Short mmCIF file of C-alpha atoms in Angstrom, two decimals:
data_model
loop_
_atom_site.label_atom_id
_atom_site.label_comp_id
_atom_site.label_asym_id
_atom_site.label_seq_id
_atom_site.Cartn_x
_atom_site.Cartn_y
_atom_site.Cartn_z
CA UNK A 5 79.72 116.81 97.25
CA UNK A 6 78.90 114.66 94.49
CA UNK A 7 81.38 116.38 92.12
CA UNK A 8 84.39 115.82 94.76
CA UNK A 9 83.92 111.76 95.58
CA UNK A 10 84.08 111.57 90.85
CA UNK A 11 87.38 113.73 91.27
CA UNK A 12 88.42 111.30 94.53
CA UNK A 13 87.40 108.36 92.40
CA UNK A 14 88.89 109.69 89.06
CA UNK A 15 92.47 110.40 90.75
CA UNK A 16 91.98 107.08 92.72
CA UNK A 17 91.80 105.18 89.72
CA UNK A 18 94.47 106.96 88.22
CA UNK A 19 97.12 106.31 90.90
CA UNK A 20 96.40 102.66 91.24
CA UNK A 21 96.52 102.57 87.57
CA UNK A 22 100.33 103.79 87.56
CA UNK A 23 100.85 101.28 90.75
CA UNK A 24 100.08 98.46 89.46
CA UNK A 25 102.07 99.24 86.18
CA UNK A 26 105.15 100.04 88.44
CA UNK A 27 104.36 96.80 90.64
CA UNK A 28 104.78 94.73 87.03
CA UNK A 29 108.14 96.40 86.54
CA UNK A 30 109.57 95.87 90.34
CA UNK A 31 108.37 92.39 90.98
CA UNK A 32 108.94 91.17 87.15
CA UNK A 33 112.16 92.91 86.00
CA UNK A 34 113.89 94.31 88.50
CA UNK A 35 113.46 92.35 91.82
CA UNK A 36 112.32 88.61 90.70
CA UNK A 37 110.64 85.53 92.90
CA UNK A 38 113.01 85.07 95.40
CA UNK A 39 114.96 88.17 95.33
CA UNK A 40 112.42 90.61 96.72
CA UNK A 41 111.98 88.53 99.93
CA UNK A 42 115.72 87.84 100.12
CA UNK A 43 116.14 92.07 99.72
CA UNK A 44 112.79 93.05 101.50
CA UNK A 45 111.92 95.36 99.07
CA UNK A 46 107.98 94.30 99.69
CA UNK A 47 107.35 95.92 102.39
CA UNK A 48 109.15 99.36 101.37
CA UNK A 49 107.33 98.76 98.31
CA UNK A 50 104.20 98.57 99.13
CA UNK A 51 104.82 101.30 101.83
CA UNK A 52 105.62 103.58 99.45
CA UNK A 53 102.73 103.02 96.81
CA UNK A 54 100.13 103.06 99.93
CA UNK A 55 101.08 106.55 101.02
CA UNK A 56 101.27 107.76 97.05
CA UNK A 57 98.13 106.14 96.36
CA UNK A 58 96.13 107.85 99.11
CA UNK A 59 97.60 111.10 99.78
CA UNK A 60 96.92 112.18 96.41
CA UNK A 61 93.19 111.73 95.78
CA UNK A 62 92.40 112.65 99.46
CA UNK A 63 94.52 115.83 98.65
CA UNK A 64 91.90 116.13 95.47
CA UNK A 65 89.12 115.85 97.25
CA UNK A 66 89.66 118.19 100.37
CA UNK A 67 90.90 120.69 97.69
CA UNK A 68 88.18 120.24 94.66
CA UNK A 69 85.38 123.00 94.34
CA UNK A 70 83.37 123.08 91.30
CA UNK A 71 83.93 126.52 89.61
CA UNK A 72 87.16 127.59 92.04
CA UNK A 73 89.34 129.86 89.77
CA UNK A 74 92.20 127.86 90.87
CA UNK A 75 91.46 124.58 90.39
CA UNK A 76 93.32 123.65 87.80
CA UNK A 77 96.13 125.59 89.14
CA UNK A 78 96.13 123.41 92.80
CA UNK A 79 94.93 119.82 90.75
CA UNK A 80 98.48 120.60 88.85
CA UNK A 81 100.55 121.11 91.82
CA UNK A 82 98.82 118.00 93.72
CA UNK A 83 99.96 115.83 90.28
CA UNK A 84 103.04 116.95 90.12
CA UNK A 85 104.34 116.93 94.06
CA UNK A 86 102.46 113.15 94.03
CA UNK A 87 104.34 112.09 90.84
CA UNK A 88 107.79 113.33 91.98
CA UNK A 89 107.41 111.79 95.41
CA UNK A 90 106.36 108.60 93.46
CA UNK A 91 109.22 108.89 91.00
CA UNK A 92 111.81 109.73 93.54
CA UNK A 93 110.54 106.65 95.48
CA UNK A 94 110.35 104.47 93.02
CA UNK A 95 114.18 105.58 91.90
CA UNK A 96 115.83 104.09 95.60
CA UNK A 97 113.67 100.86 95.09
CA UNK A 98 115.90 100.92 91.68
CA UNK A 99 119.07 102.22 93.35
CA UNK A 100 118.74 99.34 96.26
CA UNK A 101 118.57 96.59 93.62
CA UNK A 102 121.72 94.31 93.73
CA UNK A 103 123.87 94.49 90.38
CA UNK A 104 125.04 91.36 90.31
CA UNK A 105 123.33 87.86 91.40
CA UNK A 106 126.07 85.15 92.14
#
């Protein structure tokens, strides 16, 4: 039990990790002070990083078994299904942004 919460806390850490470096790049470049509350990108924002940011390490830790033979196999498919989720999220925050500010 002790080996799945260090794989929970390990992918935890992780995922916030890549938020918060994708929060820099939304709030900073893309979406300044008063544009996101003029677009309401927040709250899809932070929608979308609270579902990525939990489903994956809860998906780690119902699936982690010290020793399983496929382990690396199902850790690999969790990463990749929670980074393309996360990607293709993060690319309609980018495709709502307005192209022009007059």
């Amino acid at each position: 039990m002790k080996t799945k919460f260090v794989a929970f806390l390990i992918h935890l850490s992780l995922s916030v990790c890549i938020a918060l470096l994708v929060m820099l790049l939304v709030f900073r470049l893309w979406y300044p002070a008063p544009l996101h509350d003029l677009v309401g990108v927040k709250h899809i924002f932070y929608l979308l990083v609270g579902i990525d940011v939990v489903i994956g390490p809860v998906l780690t830790f119902i699936v982690y078994k010290k020793g399983k033979p496929s382990l690396a196999t199902d850790l690999s498919l969790i990463a990749f299904f929670q980074l393309a989720a996360f990607f293709y999220g993060i690319w309609t925050v980018a495709e709502g942004r307005p192209a022009w500010i007059v």
